[in-house]
mmCIF file with all atom_site columns, C-alpha atoms in Angstrom:
data_model
loop_
_atom_site.group_PDB
_atom_site.id
_atom_site.type_symbol
_atom_site.label_atom_id
_atom_site.label_alt_id
_atom_site.label_comp_id
_atom_site.label_asym_id
_atom_site.label_entity_id
_atom_site.label_seq_id
_atom_site.pdbx_PDB_ins_code
_atom_site.Cartn_x
_atom_site.Cartn_y
_atom_site.Cartn_z
_atom_site.occupancy
_atom_site.B_iso_or_equiv
_atom_site.pdbx_formal_charge
_atom_site.auth_seq_id
_atom_site.auth_comp_id
_atom_site.auth_asym_id
_atom_site.auth_atom_id
_atom_site.pdbx_PDB_model_num
ATOM 1   C CA . GLY A 1 1   ? 0.449   -8.391  9.587   1.00 76.00 ? 15  GLY A CA 1
ATOM 2   C CA . THR A 1 2   ? 1.292   -6.363  12.689  1.00 88.00 ? 16  THR A CA 1
ATOM 3   C CA . GLY A 1 3   ? -0.534  -3.205  11.601  1.00 92.00 ? 17  GLY A CA 1
ATOM 4   C CA . SER A 1 4   ? 2.609   -1.106  11.944  1.00 92.00 ? 18  SER A CA 1
ATOM 5   C CA . SER A 1 5   ? 2.243   0.747   8.627   1.00 91.00 ? 19  SER A CA 1
ATOM 6   C CA . ALA A 1 6   ? -1.347  1.775   9.316   1.00 95.00 ? 20  ALA A CA 1
ATOM 7   C CA . GLY A 1 7   ? -0.535  2.531   12.943  1.00 96.00 ? 21  GLY A CA 1
ATOM 8   C CA . TRP A 1 8   ? 2.344   4.804   12.063  1.00 93.00 ? 22  TRP A CA 1
ATOM 9   C CA . LEU A 1 9   ? 0.273   6.673   9.480   1.00 93.00 ? 23  LEU A CA 1
ATOM 10  C CA . GLY A 1 10  ? -2.669  6.931   11.845  1.00 95.00 ? 24  GLY A CA 1
ATOM 11  C CA . VAL A 1 11  ? -0.656  8.974   14.329  1.00 95.00 ? 25  VAL A CA 1
ATOM 12  C CA . VAL A 1 12  ? 0.571   11.488  11.739  1.00 92.00 ? 26  VAL A CA 1
ATOM 13  C CA . PRO A 1 13  ? -1.280  14.663  12.826  1.00 91.00 ? 27  PRO A CA 1
ATOM 14  C CA . SER A 1 14  ? -2.134  15.781  9.274   1.00 89.00 ? 28  SER A CA 1
ATOM 15  C CA . MET A 1 15  ? -3.490  12.369  8.257   1.00 92.00 ? 29  MET A CA 1
ATOM 16  C CA . GLU A 1 16  ? -7.270  12.530  8.047   1.00 94.00 ? 30  GLU A CA 1
ATOM 17  C CA . ARG A 1 17  ? -8.091  8.869   7.418   1.00 96.00 ? 31  ARG A CA 1
ATOM 18  C CA . VAL A 1 18  ? -6.380  5.496   7.003   1.00 96.00 ? 32  VAL A CA 1
ATOM 19  C CA . ASP A 1 19  ? -8.437  2.717   5.422   1.00 96.00 ? 33  ASP A CA 1
ATOM 20  C CA . VAL A 1 20  ? -7.121  -0.809  5.877   1.00 96.00 ? 34  VAL A CA 1
ATOM 21  C CA . VAL A 1 21  ? -8.386  -3.729  3.819   1.00 94.00 ? 35  VAL A CA 1
ATOM 22  C CA . GLU A 1 22  ? -7.288  -7.086  5.223   1.00 92.00 ? 36  GLU A CA 1
ATOM 23  C CA . LEU A 1 23  ? -8.016  -10.390 3.523   1.00 86.00 ? 37  LEU A CA 1
ATOM 24  C CA . GLU A 1 24  ? -7.426  -12.619 6.558   1.00 88.00 ? 38  GLU A CA 1
ATOM 25  C CA . PRO A 1 25  ? -9.440  -11.894 9.731   1.00 93.00 ? 39  PRO A CA 1
ATOM 26  C CA . ILE A 1 26  ? -6.849  -13.656 11.908  1.00 93.00 ? 40  ILE A CA 1
ATOM 27  C CA . VAL A 1 27  ? -4.404  -10.854 11.105  1.00 92.00 ? 41  VAL A CA 1
ATOM 28  C CA . LEU A 1 28  ? -6.482  -8.530  13.295  1.00 94.00 ? 42  LEU A CA 1
ATOM 29  C CA . GLU A 1 29  ? -5.581  -10.697 16.284  1.00 95.00 ? 43  GLU A CA 1
ATOM 30  C CA . VAL A 1 30  ? -1.899  -10.318 15.372  1.00 95.00 ? 44  VAL A CA 1
ATOM 31  C CA . ALA A 1 31  ? -2.429  -6.541  15.242  1.00 95.00 ? 45  ALA A CA 1
ATOM 32  C CA . ARG A 1 32  ? -4.138  -6.629  18.661  1.00 96.00 ? 46  ARG A CA 1
ATOM 33  C CA . GLN A 1 33  ? -1.184  -8.514  20.120  1.00 96.00 ? 47  GLN A CA 1
ATOM 34  C CA . SER A 1 34  ? 1.223   -6.062  18.465  1.00 95.00 ? 48  SER A CA 1
ATOM 35  C CA . SER A 1 35  ? -0.361  -2.911  19.905  1.00 96.00 ? 49  SER A CA 1
ATOM 36  C CA . ALA A 1 36  ? 2.913   -1.960  21.601  1.00 95.00 ? 50  ALA A CA 1
ATOM 37  C CA . VAL A 1 37  ? 4.658   -1.650  18.225  1.00 95.00 ? 51  VAL A CA 1
ATOM 38  C CA . ASN A 1 38  ? 1.782   -0.496  16.009  1.00 96.00 ? 52  ASN A CA 1
ATOM 39  C CA . GLN A 1 39  ? 0.671   2.611   17.920  1.00 95.00 ? 53  GLN A CA 1
ATOM 40  C CA . ASP A 1 40  ? -2.426  0.724   19.148  1.00 97.00 ? 54  ASP A CA 1
ATOM 41  C CA . VAL A 1 41  ? -3.749  0.963   15.600  1.00 97.00 ? 55  VAL A CA 1
ATOM 42  C CA . LEU A 1 42  ? -7.038  -0.848  16.184  1.00 97.00 ? 56  LEU A CA 1
ATOM 43  C CA . ASN A 1 43  ? -8.096  1.803   18.721  1.00 98.00 ? 57  ASN A CA 1
ATOM 44  C CA . ASN A 1 44  ? -7.204  4.796   16.536  1.00 98.00 ? 58  ASN A CA 1
ATOM 45  C CA . PRO A 1 45  ? -10.410 6.536   15.363  1.00 98.00 ? 59  PRO A CA 1
ATOM 46  C CA . LYS A 1 46  ? -8.690  7.636   12.115  1.00 97.00 ? 60  LYS A CA 1
ATOM 47  C CA . VAL A 1 47  ? -7.998  4.003   11.157  1.00 97.00 ? 61  VAL A CA 1
ATOM 48  C CA . HIS A 1 48  ? -10.864 2.093   9.544   1.00 97.00 ? 62  HIS A CA 1
ATOM 49  C CA . VAL A 1 49  ? -10.391 -1.661  9.115   1.00 96.00 ? 63  VAL A CA 1
ATOM 50  C CA . ARG A 1 50  ? -12.384 -3.726  6.655   1.00 95.00 ? 64  ARG A CA 1
ATOM 51  C CA . ILE A 1 51  ? -12.130 -7.465  6.056   1.00 95.00 ? 65  ILE A CA 1
ATOM 52  C CA . GLY A 1 52  ? -12.214 -8.164  2.351   1.00 91.00 ? 66  GLY A CA 1
ATOM 53  C CA . ASP A 1 53  ? -10.379 -8.304  -0.932  1.00 88.00 ? 67  ASP A CA 1
ATOM 54  C CA . ALA A 1 54  ? -8.582  -5.019  -1.641  1.00 88.00 ? 68  ALA A CA 1
ATOM 55  C CA . ARG A 1 55  ? -9.135  -5.322  -5.380  1.00 88.00 ? 69  ARG A CA 1
ATOM 56  C CA . GLU A 1 56  ? -12.897 -5.653  -4.919  1.00 91.00 ? 70  GLU A CA 1
ATOM 57  C CA . VAL A 1 57  ? -12.957 -2.747  -2.481  1.00 93.00 ? 71  VAL A CA 1
ATOM 58  C CA . LEU A 1 58  ? -11.084 -0.508  -4.907  1.00 94.00 ? 72  LEU A CA 1
ATOM 59  C CA . LEU A 1 59  ? -13.422 -1.487  -7.739  1.00 92.00 ? 73  LEU A CA 1
ATOM 60  C CA . THR A 1 60  ? -16.533 -0.621  -5.731  1.00 94.00 ? 74  THR A CA 1
ATOM 61  C CA . THR A 1 61  ? -15.556 2.406   -3.628  1.00 93.00 ? 75  THR A CA 1
ATOM 62  C CA . SER A 1 62  ? -15.820 6.032   -4.655  1.00 94.00 ? 76  SER A CA 1
ATOM 63  C CA . GLN A 1 63  ? -13.182 7.047   -2.079  1.00 93.00 ? 77  GLN A CA 1
ATOM 64  C CA . ARG A 1 64  ? -10.084 8.829   -3.429  1.00 95.00 ? 78  ARG A CA 1
ATOM 65  C CA . TYR A 1 65  ? -6.624  8.515   -1.891  1.00 96.00 ? 79  TYR A CA 1
ATOM 66  C CA . ASP A 1 66  ? -3.326  10.362  -1.842  1.00 94.00 ? 80  ASP A CA 1
ATOM 67  C CA . LEU A 1 67  ? -1.518  7.110   -1.134  1.00 95.00 ? 81  LEU A CA 1
ATOM 68  C CA . ILE A 1 68  ? -2.352  3.458   -1.643  1.00 96.00 ? 82  ILE A CA 1
ATOM 69  C CA . ALA A 1 69  ? 0.029   0.856   -0.266  1.00 94.00 ? 83  ALA A CA 1
ATOM 70  C CA . SER A 1 70  ? -0.182  -2.818  -1.081  1.00 93.00 ? 84  SER A CA 1
ATOM 71  C CA . GLU A 1 71  ? 1.685   -5.050  1.352   1.00 88.00 ? 85  GLU A CA 1
ATOM 72  C CA . PRO A 1 72  ? 0.763   -8.625  0.445   1.00 84.00 ? 86  PRO A CA 1
ATOM 73  C CA . SER A 1 73  ? 2.849   -11.760 0.777   1.00 77.00 ? 87  SER A CA 1
ATOM 74  C CA . ASN A 1 74  ? 4.725   -13.274 -2.125  1.00 74.00 ? 88  ASN A CA 1
ATOM 75  C CA . PRO A 1 75  ? 2.839   -13.305 -5.440  1.00 76.00 ? 89  PRO A CA 1
ATOM 76  C CA . PHE A 1 76  ? 2.804   -17.108 -5.572  1.00 74.00 ? 90  PHE A CA 1
ATOM 77  C CA . ARG A 1 77  ? 0.837   -17.564 -2.332  1.00 76.00 ? 91  ARG A CA 1
ATOM 78  C CA . ALA A 1 78  ? -2.818  -18.603 -2.643  1.00 72.00 ? 92  ALA A CA 1
ATOM 79  C CA . GLY A 1 79  ? -5.191  -15.653 -2.895  1.00 71.00 ? 93  GLY A CA 1
ATOM 80  C CA . ILE A 1 80  ? -2.386  -13.119 -3.306  1.00 80.00 ? 94  ILE A CA 1
ATOM 81  C CA . ALA A 1 81  ? -1.667  -13.169 -7.032  1.00 84.00 ? 95  ALA A CA 1
ATOM 82  C CA . SER A 1 82  ? -4.634  -10.883 -7.803  1.00 85.00 ? 96  SER A CA 1
ATOM 83  C CA . LEU A 1 83  ? -2.790  -8.072  -5.982  1.00 89.00 ? 97  LEU A CA 1
ATOM 84  C CA . TYR A 1 84  ? -0.052  -8.157  -8.642  1.00 91.00 ? 98  TYR A CA 1
ATOM 85  C CA . THR A 1 85  ? -2.243  -7.871  -11.745 1.00 92.00 ? 99  THR A CA 1
ATOM 86  C CA . VAL A 1 86  ? -2.890  -5.127  -14.282 1.00 96.00 ? 100 VAL A CA 1
ATOM 87  C CA . GLU A 1 87  ? -6.522  -5.091  -13.117 1.00 94.00 ? 101 GLU A CA 1
ATOM 88  C CA . PHE A 1 88  ? -5.522  -4.428  -9.507  1.00 94.00 ? 102 PHE A CA 1
ATOM 89  C CA . TYR A 1 89  ? -3.045  -1.726  -10.485 1.00 96.00 ? 103 TYR A CA 1
ATOM 90  C CA . GLU A 1 90  ? -5.677  -0.098  -12.725 1.00 96.00 ? 104 GLU A CA 1
ATOM 91  C CA . ALA A 1 91  ? -8.162  -0.114  -9.842  1.00 96.00 ? 105 ALA A CA 1
ATOM 92  C CA . CYS A 1 92  ? -5.532  1.575   -7.659  1.00 97.00 ? 106 CYS A CA 1
ATOM 93  C CA . ALA A 1 93  ? -4.765  4.179   -10.330 1.00 97.00 ? 107 ALA A CA 1
ATOM 94  C CA . LYS A 1 94  ? -8.458  5.058   -10.633 1.00 97.00 ? 108 LYS A CA 1
ATOM 95  C CA . ARG A 1 95  ? -8.754  5.647   -6.882  1.00 97.00 ? 109 ARG A CA 1
ATOM 96  C CA . LEU A 1 96  ? -5.653  7.846   -6.585  1.00 97.00 ? 110 LEU A CA 1
ATOM 97  C CA . ASN A 1 97  ? -5.800  11.633  -6.571  1.00 95.00 ? 111 ASN A CA 1
ATOM 98  C CA . ALA A 1 98  ? -3.907  13.354  -9.416  1.00 92.00 ? 112 ALA A CA 1
ATOM 99  C CA . ASP A 1 99  ? -0.589  13.458  -7.554  1.00 91.00 ? 113 ASP A CA 1
ATOM 100 C CA . GLY A 1 100 ? -1.251  10.224  -5.661  1.00 95.00 ? 114 GLY A CA 1
ATOM 101 C CA . LEU A 1 101 ? 1.281   7.473   -5.135  1.00 96.00 ? 115 LEU A CA 1
ATOM 102 C CA . PHE A 1 102 ? 0.915   3.721   -5.230  1.00 97.00 ? 116 PHE A CA 1
ATOM 103 C CA . ILE A 1 103 ? 3.406   1.777   -3.105  1.00 95.00 ? 117 ILE A CA 1
ATOM 104 C CA . GLN A 1 104 ? 3.907   -1.961  -3.685  1.00 93.00 ? 118 GLN A CA 1
ATOM 105 C CA . TRP A 1 105 ? 5.889   -3.867  -1.071  1.00 90.00 ? 119 TRP A CA 1
ATOM 106 C CA . LEU A 1 106 ? 7.798   -6.780  -2.599  1.00 90.00 ? 120 LEU A CA 1
ATOM 107 C CA . GLN A 1 107 ? 9.777   -9.273  -0.581  1.00 85.00 ? 121 GLN A CA 1
ATOM 108 C CA . GLY A 1 108 ? 13.451  -9.436  -1.435  1.00 79.00 ? 122 GLY A CA 1
ATOM 109 C CA . TYR A 1 109 ? 13.631  -13.083 -0.413  1.00 80.00 ? 123 TYR A CA 1
ATOM 110 C CA . GLU A 1 110 ? 11.798  -16.181 -1.619  1.00 80.00 ? 124 GLU A CA 1
ATOM 111 C CA . VAL A 1 111 ? 11.127  -14.382 -4.916  1.00 85.00 ? 125 VAL A CA 1
ATOM 112 C CA . ASP A 1 112 ? 13.189  -15.112 -8.004  1.00 87.00 ? 126 ASP A CA 1
ATOM 113 C CA . GLY A 1 113 ? 14.391  -12.580 -10.560 1.00 89.00 ? 127 GLY A CA 1
ATOM 114 C CA . GLN A 1 114 ? 11.747  -13.507 -13.114 1.00 91.00 ? 128 GLN A CA 1
ATOM 115 C CA . THR A 1 115 ? 8.965   -12.828 -10.622 1.00 89.00 ? 129 THR A CA 1
ATOM 116 C CA . VAL A 1 116 ? 10.464  -9.428  -9.785  1.00 89.00 ? 130 VAL A CA 1
ATOM 117 C CA . ARG A 1 117 ? 10.733  -8.579  -13.511 1.00 93.00 ? 131 ARG A CA 1
ATOM 118 C CA . THR A 1 118 ? 7.111   -9.626  -14.028 1.00 93.00 ? 132 THR A CA 1
ATOM 119 C CA . VAL A 1 119 ? 5.915   -7.410  -11.171 1.00 93.00 ? 133 VAL A CA 1
ATOM 120 C CA . TYR A 1 120 ? 7.858   -4.442  -12.590 1.00 94.00 ? 134 TYR A CA 1
ATOM 121 C CA . ALA A 1 121 ? 6.548   -5.015  -16.121 1.00 96.00 ? 135 ALA A CA 1
ATOM 122 C CA . THR A 1 122 ? 2.954   -5.349  -14.920 1.00 96.00 ? 136 THR A CA 1
ATOM 123 C CA . LEU A 1 123 ? 3.180   -2.254  -12.722 1.00 97.00 ? 137 LEU A CA 1
ATOM 124 C CA . ALA A 1 124 ? 4.742   -0.227  -15.551 1.00 97.00 ? 138 ALA A CA 1
ATOM 125 C CA . LYS A 1 125 ? 1.814   -1.091  -17.854 1.00 98.00 ? 139 LYS A CA 1
ATOM 126 C CA . VAL A 1 126 ? -0.403  1.034   -15.618 1.00 98.00 ? 140 VAL A CA 1
ATOM 127 C CA . PHE A 1 127 ? 1.944   3.587   -14.035 1.00 97.00 ? 141 PHE A CA 1
ATOM 128 C CA . PRO A 1 128 ? 4.417   5.430   -16.276 1.00 96.00 ? 142 PRO A CA 1
ATOM 129 C CA . ALA A 1 129 ? 6.636   6.395   -13.323 1.00 96.00 ? 143 ALA A CA 1
ATOM 130 C CA . VAL A 1 130 ? 8.030   3.576   -11.167 1.00 96.00 ? 144 VAL A CA 1
ATOM 131 C CA . GLU A 1 131 ? 10.846  3.883   -8.632  1.00 93.00 ? 145 GLU A CA 1
ATOM 132 C CA . THR A 1 132 ? 12.447  1.259   -6.418  1.00 92.00 ? 146 THR A CA 1
ATOM 133 C CA . TRP A 1 133 ? 13.360  1.817   -2.793  1.00 89.00 ? 147 TRP A CA 1
ATOM 134 C CA . ARG A 1 134 ? 15.220  -0.875  -0.896  1.00 87.00 ? 148 ARG A CA 1
ATOM 135 C CA . THR A 1 135 ? 14.456  -1.289  2.788   1.00 83.00 ? 149 THR A CA 1
ATOM 136 C CA . GLN A 1 136 ? 16.977  -2.227  5.455   1.00 74.00 ? 150 GLN A CA 1
ATOM 137 C CA . SER A 1 137 ? 15.880  -5.854  5.300   1.00 78.00 ? 151 SER A CA 1
ATOM 138 C CA . GLY A 1 138 ? 16.474  -6.062  1.552   1.00 76.00 ? 152 GLY A CA 1
ATOM 139 C CA . ASP A 1 139 ? 12.800  -5.926  0.653   1.00 87.00 ? 153 ASP A CA 1
ATOM 140 C CA . MET A 1 140 ? 11.689  -3.493  -2.017  1.00 90.00 ? 154 MET A CA 1
ATOM 141 C CA . LEU A 1 141 ? 9.146   -0.724  -2.099  1.00 91.00 ? 155 LEU A CA 1
ATOM 142 C CA . LEU A 1 142 ? 8.010   -0.004  -5.632  1.00 95.00 ? 156 LEU A CA 1
ATOM 143 C CA . MET A 1 143 ? 6.677   3.543   -5.783  1.00 96.00 ? 157 MET A CA 1
ATOM 144 C CA . ALA A 1 144 ? 4.455   4.249   -8.775  1.00 97.00 ? 158 ALA A CA 1
ATOM 145 C CA . SER A 1 145 ? 2.615   7.267   -10.118 1.00 97.00 ? 159 SER A CA 1
ATOM 146 C CA . SER A 1 146 ? 0.816   8.456   -13.208 1.00 95.00 ? 160 SER A CA 1
ATOM 147 C CA . ARG A 1 147 ? 3.197   11.432  -13.290 1.00 93.00 ? 161 ARG A CA 1
ATOM 148 C CA . PRO A 1 148 ? 6.954   11.707  -12.763 1.00 90.00 ? 162 PRO A CA 1
ATOM 149 C CA . ILE A 1 149 ? 7.695   11.516  -9.050  1.00 86.00 ? 163 ILE A CA 1
ATOM 150 C CA . VAL A 1 150 ? 9.185   14.769  -7.810  1.00 83.00 ? 164 VAL A CA 1
ATOM 151 C CA . PHE A 1 151 ? 10.460  15.126  -4.279  1.00 78.00 ? 165 PHE A CA 1
ATOM 152 C CA . ASP A 1 152 ? 9.702   18.641  -3.096  1.00 75.00 ? 166 ASP A CA 1
ATOM 153 C CA . VAL A 1 153 ? 10.955  18.437  0.477   1.00 77.00 ? 167 VAL A CA 1
ATOM 154 C CA . PRO A 1 154 ? 9.621   21.851  1.623   1.00 81.00 ? 168 PRO A CA 1
ATOM 155 C CA . ARG A 1 155 ? 6.169   20.959  0.266   1.00 71.00 ? 169 ARG A CA 1
ATOM 156 C CA . MET A 1 156 ? 6.301   17.537  1.925   1.00 67.00 ? 170 MET A CA 1
ATOM 157 C CA . ARG A 1 157 ? 6.957   19.205  5.265   1.00 73.00 ? 171 ARG A CA 1
ATOM 158 C CA . THR A 1 158 ? 3.849   21.396  4.970   1.00 74.00 ? 172 THR A CA 1
ATOM 159 C CA . SER A 1 159 ? 1.533   19.111  2.985   1.00 63.00 ? 173 SER A CA 1
ATOM 160 C CA . THR A 1 160 ? -1.665  17.717  4.456   1.00 56.00 ? 174 THR A CA 1
ATOM 161 C CA . SER A 1 161 ? -2.372  14.093  3.650   1.00 52.00 ? 175 SER A CA 1
ATOM 162 C CA . HIS A 1 162 ? -6.042  13.348  3.080   1.00 52.00 ? 176 HIS A CA 1
ATOM 163 C CA . GLY A 1 163 ? -6.168  9.596   2.946   1.00 52.00 ? 177 GLY A CA 1
ATOM 164 C CA . TYR A 1 164 ? -4.288  6.344   2.819   1.00 50.00 ? 178 TYR A CA 1
ATOM 165 C CA . LEU A 1 165 ? -5.324  2.797   1.978   1.00 50.00 ? 179 LEU A CA 1
ATOM 166 C CA . THR A 1 166 ? -3.266  -0.231  2.936   1.00 53.00 ? 180 THR A CA 1
ATOM 167 C CA . SER A 1 167 ? -4.024  -3.776  1.894   1.00 52.00 ? 181 SER A CA 1
ATOM 168 C CA . GLY A 1 168 ? -2.387  -7.015  2.855   1.00 50.00 ? 182 GLY A CA 1
#
């Protein structure tokens, strides 16, 4: 909601473009008020904000991405469940470049074990490689790819990122 993820990525020198799809227009006001912590994301020319449903955008765009991050609220909130479906994950997979990554943020609180298992099972139906990263707050980042995820640190240091899509 603060725009911090997109703001941070927007200031990475090698990042060419960050597309943000936000469902709730009011969140843009939160981002405006959070400019001190989000790198003034709304005034970054590399960041392109669109109000809409991320699933619909992915189904209709021809844009390809190196990274797609989905950062919605809990799956049980109204209007959010579609961002945890096979159809959404398939739309993401189709928009990723060959070595692209899909990142799913999942709250580590207010979500029971069965919901977490369902998210994993659904994600794994589309992406054969799924890893879990735990953040400092106990939330989870599920990193998914169509290929095994290999961390080549020297390559990561010299790689140029071409695009990033974040949805909330």
